[in-house]
PDB file of C-alpha atoms in Angstrom:
ATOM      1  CA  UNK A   1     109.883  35.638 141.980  1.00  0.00           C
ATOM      2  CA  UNK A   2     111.728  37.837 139.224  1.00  0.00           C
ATOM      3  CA  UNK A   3     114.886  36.799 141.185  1.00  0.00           C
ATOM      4  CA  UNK A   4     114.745  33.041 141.197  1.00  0.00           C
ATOM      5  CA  UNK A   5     113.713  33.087 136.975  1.00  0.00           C
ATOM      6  CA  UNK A   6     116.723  35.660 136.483  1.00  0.00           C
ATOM      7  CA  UNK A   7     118.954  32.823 138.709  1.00  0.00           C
ATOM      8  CA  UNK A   8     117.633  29.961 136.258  1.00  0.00           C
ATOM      9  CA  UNK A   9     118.425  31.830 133.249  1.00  0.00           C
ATOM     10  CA  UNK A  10     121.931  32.231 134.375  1.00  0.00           C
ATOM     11  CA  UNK A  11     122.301  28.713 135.812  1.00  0.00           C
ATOM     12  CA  UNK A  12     121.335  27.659 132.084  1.00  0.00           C
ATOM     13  CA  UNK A  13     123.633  30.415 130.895  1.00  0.00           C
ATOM     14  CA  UNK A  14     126.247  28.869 132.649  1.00  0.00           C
ATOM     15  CA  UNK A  15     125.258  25.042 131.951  1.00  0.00           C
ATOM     16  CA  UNK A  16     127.586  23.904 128.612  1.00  0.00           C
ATOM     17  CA  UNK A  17     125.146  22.596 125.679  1.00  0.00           C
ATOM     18  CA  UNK A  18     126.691  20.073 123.936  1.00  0.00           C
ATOM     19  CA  UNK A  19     125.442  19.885 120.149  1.00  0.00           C
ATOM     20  CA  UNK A  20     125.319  16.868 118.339  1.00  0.00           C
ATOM     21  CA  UNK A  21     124.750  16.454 114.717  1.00  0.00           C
ATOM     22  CA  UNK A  22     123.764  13.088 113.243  1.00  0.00           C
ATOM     23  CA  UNK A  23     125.581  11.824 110.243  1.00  0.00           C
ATOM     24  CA  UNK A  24     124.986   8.553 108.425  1.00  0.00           C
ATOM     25  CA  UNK A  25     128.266   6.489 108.171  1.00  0.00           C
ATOM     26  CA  UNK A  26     129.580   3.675 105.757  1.00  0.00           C
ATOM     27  CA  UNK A  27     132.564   1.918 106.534  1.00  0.00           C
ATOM     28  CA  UNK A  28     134.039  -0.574 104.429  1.00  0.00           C
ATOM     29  CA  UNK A  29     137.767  -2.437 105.406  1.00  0.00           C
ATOM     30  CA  UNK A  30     139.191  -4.835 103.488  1.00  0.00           C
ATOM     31  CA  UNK A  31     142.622  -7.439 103.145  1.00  0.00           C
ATOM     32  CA  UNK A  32     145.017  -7.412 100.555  1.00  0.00           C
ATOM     33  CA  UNK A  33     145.584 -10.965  99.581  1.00  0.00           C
ATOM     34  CA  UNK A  34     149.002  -9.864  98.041  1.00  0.00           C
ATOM     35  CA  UNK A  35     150.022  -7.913 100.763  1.00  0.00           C
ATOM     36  CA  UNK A  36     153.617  -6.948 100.977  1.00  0.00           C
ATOM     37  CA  UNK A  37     155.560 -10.033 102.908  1.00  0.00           C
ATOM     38  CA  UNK A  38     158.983  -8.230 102.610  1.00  0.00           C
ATOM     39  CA  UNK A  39     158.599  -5.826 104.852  1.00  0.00           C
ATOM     40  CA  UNK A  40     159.435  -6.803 108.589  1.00  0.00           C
ATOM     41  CA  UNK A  41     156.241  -6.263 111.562  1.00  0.00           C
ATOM     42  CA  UNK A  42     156.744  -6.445 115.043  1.00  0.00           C
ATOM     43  CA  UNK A  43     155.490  -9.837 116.088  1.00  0.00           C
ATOM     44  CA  UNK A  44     154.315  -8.516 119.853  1.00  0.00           C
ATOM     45  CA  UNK A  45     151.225  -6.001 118.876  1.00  0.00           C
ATOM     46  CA  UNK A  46     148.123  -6.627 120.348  1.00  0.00           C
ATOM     47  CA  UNK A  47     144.806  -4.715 119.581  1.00  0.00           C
ATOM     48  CA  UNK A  48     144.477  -1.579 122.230  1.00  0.00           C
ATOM     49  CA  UNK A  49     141.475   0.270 121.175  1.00  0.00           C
ATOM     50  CA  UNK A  50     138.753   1.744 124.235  1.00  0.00           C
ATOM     51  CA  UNK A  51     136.417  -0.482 126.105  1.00  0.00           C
ATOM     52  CA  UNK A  52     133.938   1.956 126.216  1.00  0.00           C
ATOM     53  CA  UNK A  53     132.052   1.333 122.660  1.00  0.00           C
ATOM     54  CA  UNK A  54     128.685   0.290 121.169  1.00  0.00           C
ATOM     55  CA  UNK A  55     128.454  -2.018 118.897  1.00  0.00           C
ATOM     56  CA  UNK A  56     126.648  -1.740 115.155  1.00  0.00           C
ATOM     57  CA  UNK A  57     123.261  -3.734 115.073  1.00  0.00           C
ATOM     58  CA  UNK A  58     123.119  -4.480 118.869  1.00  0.00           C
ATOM     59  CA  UNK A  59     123.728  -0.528 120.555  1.00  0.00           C
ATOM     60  CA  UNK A  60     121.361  -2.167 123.336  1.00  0.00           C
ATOM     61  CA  UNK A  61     123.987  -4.011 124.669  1.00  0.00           C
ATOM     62  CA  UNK A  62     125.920  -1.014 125.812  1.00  0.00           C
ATOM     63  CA  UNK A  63     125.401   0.607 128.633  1.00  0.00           C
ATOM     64  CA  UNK A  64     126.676   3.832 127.815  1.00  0.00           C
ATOM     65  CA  UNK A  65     124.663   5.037 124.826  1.00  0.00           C
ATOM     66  CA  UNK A  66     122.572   7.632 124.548  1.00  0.00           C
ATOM     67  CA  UNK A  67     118.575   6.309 125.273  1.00  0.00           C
ATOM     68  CA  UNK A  68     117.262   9.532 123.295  1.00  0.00           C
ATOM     69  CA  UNK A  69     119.655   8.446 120.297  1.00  0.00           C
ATOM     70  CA  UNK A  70     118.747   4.727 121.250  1.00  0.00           C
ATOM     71  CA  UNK A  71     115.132   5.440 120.284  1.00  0.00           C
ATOM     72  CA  UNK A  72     115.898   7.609 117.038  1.00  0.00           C
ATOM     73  CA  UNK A  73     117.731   4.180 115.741  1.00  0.00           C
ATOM     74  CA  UNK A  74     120.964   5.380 116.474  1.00  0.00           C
ATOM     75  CA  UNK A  75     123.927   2.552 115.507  1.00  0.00           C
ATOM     76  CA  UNK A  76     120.942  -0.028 113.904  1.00  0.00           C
ATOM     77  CA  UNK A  77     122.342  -1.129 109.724  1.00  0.00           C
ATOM     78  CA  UNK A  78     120.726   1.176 107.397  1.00  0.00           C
ATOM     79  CA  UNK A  79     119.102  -0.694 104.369  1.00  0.00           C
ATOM     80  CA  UNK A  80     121.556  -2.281 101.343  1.00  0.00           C
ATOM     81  CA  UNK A  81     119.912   0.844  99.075  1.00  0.00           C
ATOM     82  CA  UNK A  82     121.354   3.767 101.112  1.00  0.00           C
ATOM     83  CA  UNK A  83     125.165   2.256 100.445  1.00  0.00           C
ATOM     84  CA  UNK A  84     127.539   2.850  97.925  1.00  0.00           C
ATOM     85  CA  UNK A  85     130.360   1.085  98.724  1.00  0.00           C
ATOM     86  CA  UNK A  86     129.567  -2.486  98.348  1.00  0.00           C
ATOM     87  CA  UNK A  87     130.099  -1.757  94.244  1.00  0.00           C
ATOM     88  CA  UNK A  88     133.958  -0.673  94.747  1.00  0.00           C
ATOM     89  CA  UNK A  89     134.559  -3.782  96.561  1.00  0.00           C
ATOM     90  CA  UNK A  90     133.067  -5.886  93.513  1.00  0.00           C
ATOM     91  CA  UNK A  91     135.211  -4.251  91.054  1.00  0.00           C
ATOM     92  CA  UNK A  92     138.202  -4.808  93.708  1.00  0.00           C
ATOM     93  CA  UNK A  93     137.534  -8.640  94.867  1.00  0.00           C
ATOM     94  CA  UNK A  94     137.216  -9.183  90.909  1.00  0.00           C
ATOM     95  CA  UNK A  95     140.759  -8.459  90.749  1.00  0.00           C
ATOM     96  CA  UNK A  96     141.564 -11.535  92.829  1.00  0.00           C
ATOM     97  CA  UNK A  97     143.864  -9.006  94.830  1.00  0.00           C
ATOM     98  CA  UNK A  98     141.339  -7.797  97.670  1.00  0.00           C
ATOM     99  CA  UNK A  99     138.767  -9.682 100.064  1.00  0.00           C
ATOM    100  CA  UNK A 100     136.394  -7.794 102.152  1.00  0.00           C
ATOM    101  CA  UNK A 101     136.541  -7.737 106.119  1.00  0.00           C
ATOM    102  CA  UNK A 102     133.857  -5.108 106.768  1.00  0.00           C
ATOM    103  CA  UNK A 103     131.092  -3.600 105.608  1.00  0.00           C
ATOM    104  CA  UNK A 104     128.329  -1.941 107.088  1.00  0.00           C
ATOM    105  CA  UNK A 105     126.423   1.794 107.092  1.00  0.00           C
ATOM    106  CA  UNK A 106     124.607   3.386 110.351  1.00  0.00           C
ATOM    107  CA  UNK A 107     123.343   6.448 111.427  1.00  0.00           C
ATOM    108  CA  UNK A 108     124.805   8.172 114.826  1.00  0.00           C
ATOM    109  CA  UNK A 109     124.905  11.408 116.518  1.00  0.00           C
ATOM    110  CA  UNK A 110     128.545  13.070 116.392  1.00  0.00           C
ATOM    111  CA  UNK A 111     129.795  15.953 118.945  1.00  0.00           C
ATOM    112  CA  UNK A 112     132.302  16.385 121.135  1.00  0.00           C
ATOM    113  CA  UNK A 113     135.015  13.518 121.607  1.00  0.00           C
ATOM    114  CA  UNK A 114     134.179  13.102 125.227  1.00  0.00           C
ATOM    115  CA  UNK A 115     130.875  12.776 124.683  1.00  0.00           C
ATOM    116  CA  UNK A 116     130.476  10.424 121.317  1.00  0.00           C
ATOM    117  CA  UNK A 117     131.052   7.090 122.016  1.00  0.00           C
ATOM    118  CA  UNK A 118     133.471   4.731 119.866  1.00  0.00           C
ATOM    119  CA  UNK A 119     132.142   2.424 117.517  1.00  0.00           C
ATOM    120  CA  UNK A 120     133.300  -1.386 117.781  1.00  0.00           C
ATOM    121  CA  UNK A 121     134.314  -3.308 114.676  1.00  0.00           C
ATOM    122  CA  UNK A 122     134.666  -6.923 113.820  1.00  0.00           C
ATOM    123  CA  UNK A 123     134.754  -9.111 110.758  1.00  0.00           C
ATOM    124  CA  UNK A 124     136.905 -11.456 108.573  1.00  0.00           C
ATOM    125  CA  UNK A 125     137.162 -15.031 109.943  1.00  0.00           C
ATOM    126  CA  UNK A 126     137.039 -16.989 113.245  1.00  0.00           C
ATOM    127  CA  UNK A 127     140.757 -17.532 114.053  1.00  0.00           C
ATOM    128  CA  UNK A 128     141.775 -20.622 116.100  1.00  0.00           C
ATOM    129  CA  UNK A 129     144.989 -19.278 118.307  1.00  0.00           C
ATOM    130  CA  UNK A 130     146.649 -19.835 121.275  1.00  0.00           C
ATOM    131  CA  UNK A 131     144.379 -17.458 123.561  1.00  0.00           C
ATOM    132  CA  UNK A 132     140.855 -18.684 121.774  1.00  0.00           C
ATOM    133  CA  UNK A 133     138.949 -17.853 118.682  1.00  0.00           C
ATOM    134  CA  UNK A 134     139.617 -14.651 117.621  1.00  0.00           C
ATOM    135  CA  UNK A 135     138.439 -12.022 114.714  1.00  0.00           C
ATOM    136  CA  UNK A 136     140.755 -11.348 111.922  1.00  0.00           C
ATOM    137  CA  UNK A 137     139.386  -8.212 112.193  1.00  0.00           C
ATOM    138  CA  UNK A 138     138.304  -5.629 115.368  1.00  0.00           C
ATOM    139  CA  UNK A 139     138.744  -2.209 116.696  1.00  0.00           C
ATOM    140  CA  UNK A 140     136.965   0.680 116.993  1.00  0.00           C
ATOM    141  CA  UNK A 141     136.596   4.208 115.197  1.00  0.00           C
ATOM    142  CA  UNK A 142     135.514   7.415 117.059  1.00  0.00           C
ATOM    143  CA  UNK A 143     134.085  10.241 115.327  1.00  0.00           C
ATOM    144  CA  UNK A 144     134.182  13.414 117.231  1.00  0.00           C
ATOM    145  CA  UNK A 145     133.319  17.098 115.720  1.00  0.00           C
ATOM    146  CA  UNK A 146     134.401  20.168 116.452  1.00  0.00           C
ATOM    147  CA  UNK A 147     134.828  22.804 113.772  1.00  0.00           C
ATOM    148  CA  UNK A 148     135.054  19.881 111.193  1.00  0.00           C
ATOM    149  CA  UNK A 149     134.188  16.037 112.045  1.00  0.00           C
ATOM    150  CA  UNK A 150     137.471  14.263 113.071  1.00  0.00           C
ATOM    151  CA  UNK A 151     137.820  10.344 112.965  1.00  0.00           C
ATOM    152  CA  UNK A 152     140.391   8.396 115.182  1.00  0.00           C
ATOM    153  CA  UNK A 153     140.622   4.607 113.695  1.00  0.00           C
ATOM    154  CA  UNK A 154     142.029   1.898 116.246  1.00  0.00           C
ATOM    155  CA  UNK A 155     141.435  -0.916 113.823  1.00  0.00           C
ATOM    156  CA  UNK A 156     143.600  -4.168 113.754  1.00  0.00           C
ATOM    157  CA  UNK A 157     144.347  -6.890 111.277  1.00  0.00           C
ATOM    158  CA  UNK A 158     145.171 -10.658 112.078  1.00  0.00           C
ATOM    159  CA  UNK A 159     147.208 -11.015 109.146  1.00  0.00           C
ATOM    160  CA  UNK A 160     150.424 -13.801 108.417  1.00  0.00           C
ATOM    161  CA  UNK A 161     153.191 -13.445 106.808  1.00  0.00           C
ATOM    162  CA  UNK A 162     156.312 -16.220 105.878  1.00  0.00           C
ATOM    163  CA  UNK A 163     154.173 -18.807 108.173  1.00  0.00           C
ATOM    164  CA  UNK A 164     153.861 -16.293 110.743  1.00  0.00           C
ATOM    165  CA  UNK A 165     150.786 -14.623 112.510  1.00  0.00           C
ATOM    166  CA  UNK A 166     150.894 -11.595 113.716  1.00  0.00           C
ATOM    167  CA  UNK A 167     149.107  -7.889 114.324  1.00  0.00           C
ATOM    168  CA  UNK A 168     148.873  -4.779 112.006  1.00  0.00           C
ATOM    169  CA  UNK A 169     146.985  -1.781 112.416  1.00  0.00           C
ATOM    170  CA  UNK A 170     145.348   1.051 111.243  1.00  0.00           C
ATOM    171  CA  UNK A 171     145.201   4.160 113.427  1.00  0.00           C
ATOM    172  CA  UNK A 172     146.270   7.721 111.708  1.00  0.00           C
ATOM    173  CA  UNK A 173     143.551  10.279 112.629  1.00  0.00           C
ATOM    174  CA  UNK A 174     142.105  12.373 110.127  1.00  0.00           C
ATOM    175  CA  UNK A 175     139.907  14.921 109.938  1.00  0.00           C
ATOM    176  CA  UNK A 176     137.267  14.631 107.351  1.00  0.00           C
ATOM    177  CA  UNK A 177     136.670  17.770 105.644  1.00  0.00           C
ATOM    178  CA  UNK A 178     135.100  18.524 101.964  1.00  0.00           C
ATOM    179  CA  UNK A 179     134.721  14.716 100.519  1.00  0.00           C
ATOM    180  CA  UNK A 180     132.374  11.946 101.013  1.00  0.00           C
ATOM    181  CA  UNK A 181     134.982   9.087 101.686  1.00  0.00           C
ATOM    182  CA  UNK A 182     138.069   8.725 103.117  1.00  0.00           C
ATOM    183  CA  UNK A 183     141.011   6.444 102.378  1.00  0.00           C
ATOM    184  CA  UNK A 184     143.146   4.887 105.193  1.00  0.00           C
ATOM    185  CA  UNK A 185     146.081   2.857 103.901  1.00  0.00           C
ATOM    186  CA  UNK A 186     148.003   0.016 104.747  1.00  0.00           C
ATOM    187  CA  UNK A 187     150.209  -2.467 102.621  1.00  0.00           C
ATOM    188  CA  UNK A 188     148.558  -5.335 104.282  1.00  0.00           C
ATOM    189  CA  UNK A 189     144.577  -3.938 104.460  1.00  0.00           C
ATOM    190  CA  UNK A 190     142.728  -0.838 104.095  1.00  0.00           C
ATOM    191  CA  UNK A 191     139.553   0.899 105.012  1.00  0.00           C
ATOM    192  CA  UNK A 192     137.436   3.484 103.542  1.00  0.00           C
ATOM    193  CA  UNK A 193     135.179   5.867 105.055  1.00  0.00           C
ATOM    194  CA  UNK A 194     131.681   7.271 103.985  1.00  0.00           C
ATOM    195  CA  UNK A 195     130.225   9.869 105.985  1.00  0.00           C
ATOM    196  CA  UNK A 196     127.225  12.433 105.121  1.00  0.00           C
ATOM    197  CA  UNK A 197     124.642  14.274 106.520  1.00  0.00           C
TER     198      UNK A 197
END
């Protein structure tokens, strides 16, 4: 008897406990409607980012999430009163320069990268092209955490330039250490990132 408990102790031993820690998140992403035109893109990207997501608002619809994180309302929009970046993007849209894309806050549970799942993005218009209606905006970003909480962006931008269509994107990781939001840069859009316990 003393034997088998001493066995399940060290089977646990041995069994790897992944921690997660649940953050609240605010993401907002936004187009620069004077974005640089001189600069030359390559006309051929097209959005890579992993099929294995969940989606804000609708988490349900993925199979992979977590039930446990389901029920603790995991991915759902957290109320208008708990953001903070909807002001910044008045004060920038009144500048006629900047229109927003994206903007939405959620809770989630972040731990290891293999074991958070990616968080799909989409917003701006409904563009008519060649292969259907697309969004001007989609992607994902994956949080992960380690020592520090790490973010890896795969976000892309239907954007034209000169009469010409064609694919930009954000996607410089960062790890998020010491401030509340995060800047990612680009001369055509950028996004910044909220994240707090």
């Amino acid at each position: 008897m003393l034997r088998a408990f001493f066995l399940a102790v060290l089977a646990l031993m041995a069994t790897p406990v992944t921690a997660q820690s649940w953050y609240n998140v605010e993401v907002l992403i936004f187009a620069r409607d004077h974005g640089s035109s001189e600069e030359i893109w390559p006309a051929d990207l097209q959005p890579r980012y992993a099929s294995r997501s969940v989606s804000i608002g609708a988490p349900q619809a993925s199979e992979y999430v977590d039930p446990d994180a389901l029920s603790r309302g995991a991915w759902q929009p957290l109320p208008e009163d708990q953001t903070v970046l909807q002001y910044m993007m008045e004060r920038m849209a009144s500048t006629g320069d900047y229109r927003q894309l994206y903007h939405k806050a959620w809770s989630q549970p972040i731990g290891d990268k293999g074991d958070t799942l990616p968080v799909y993005l989409s917003g701006g218009q409904t563009l008519a092209t060649d292969d259907g209606n697309v969004p001007e905006l989609e992607g994902t970003l994956h949080f992960s955490e380690s020592r520090y909480v790490h973010v890896e962006p795969r976000i892309w931008f239907n954007t034209q330039s000169n009469g010409q269509r064609f694919y930009v994107d954000i996607d410089e990781s960062r790890r998020l250490t010491g401030h509340e939001v995060y800047y990612f840069d680009h001369p055509m859009f950028g996004m910044l990132v909220r994240i707090t316990r």
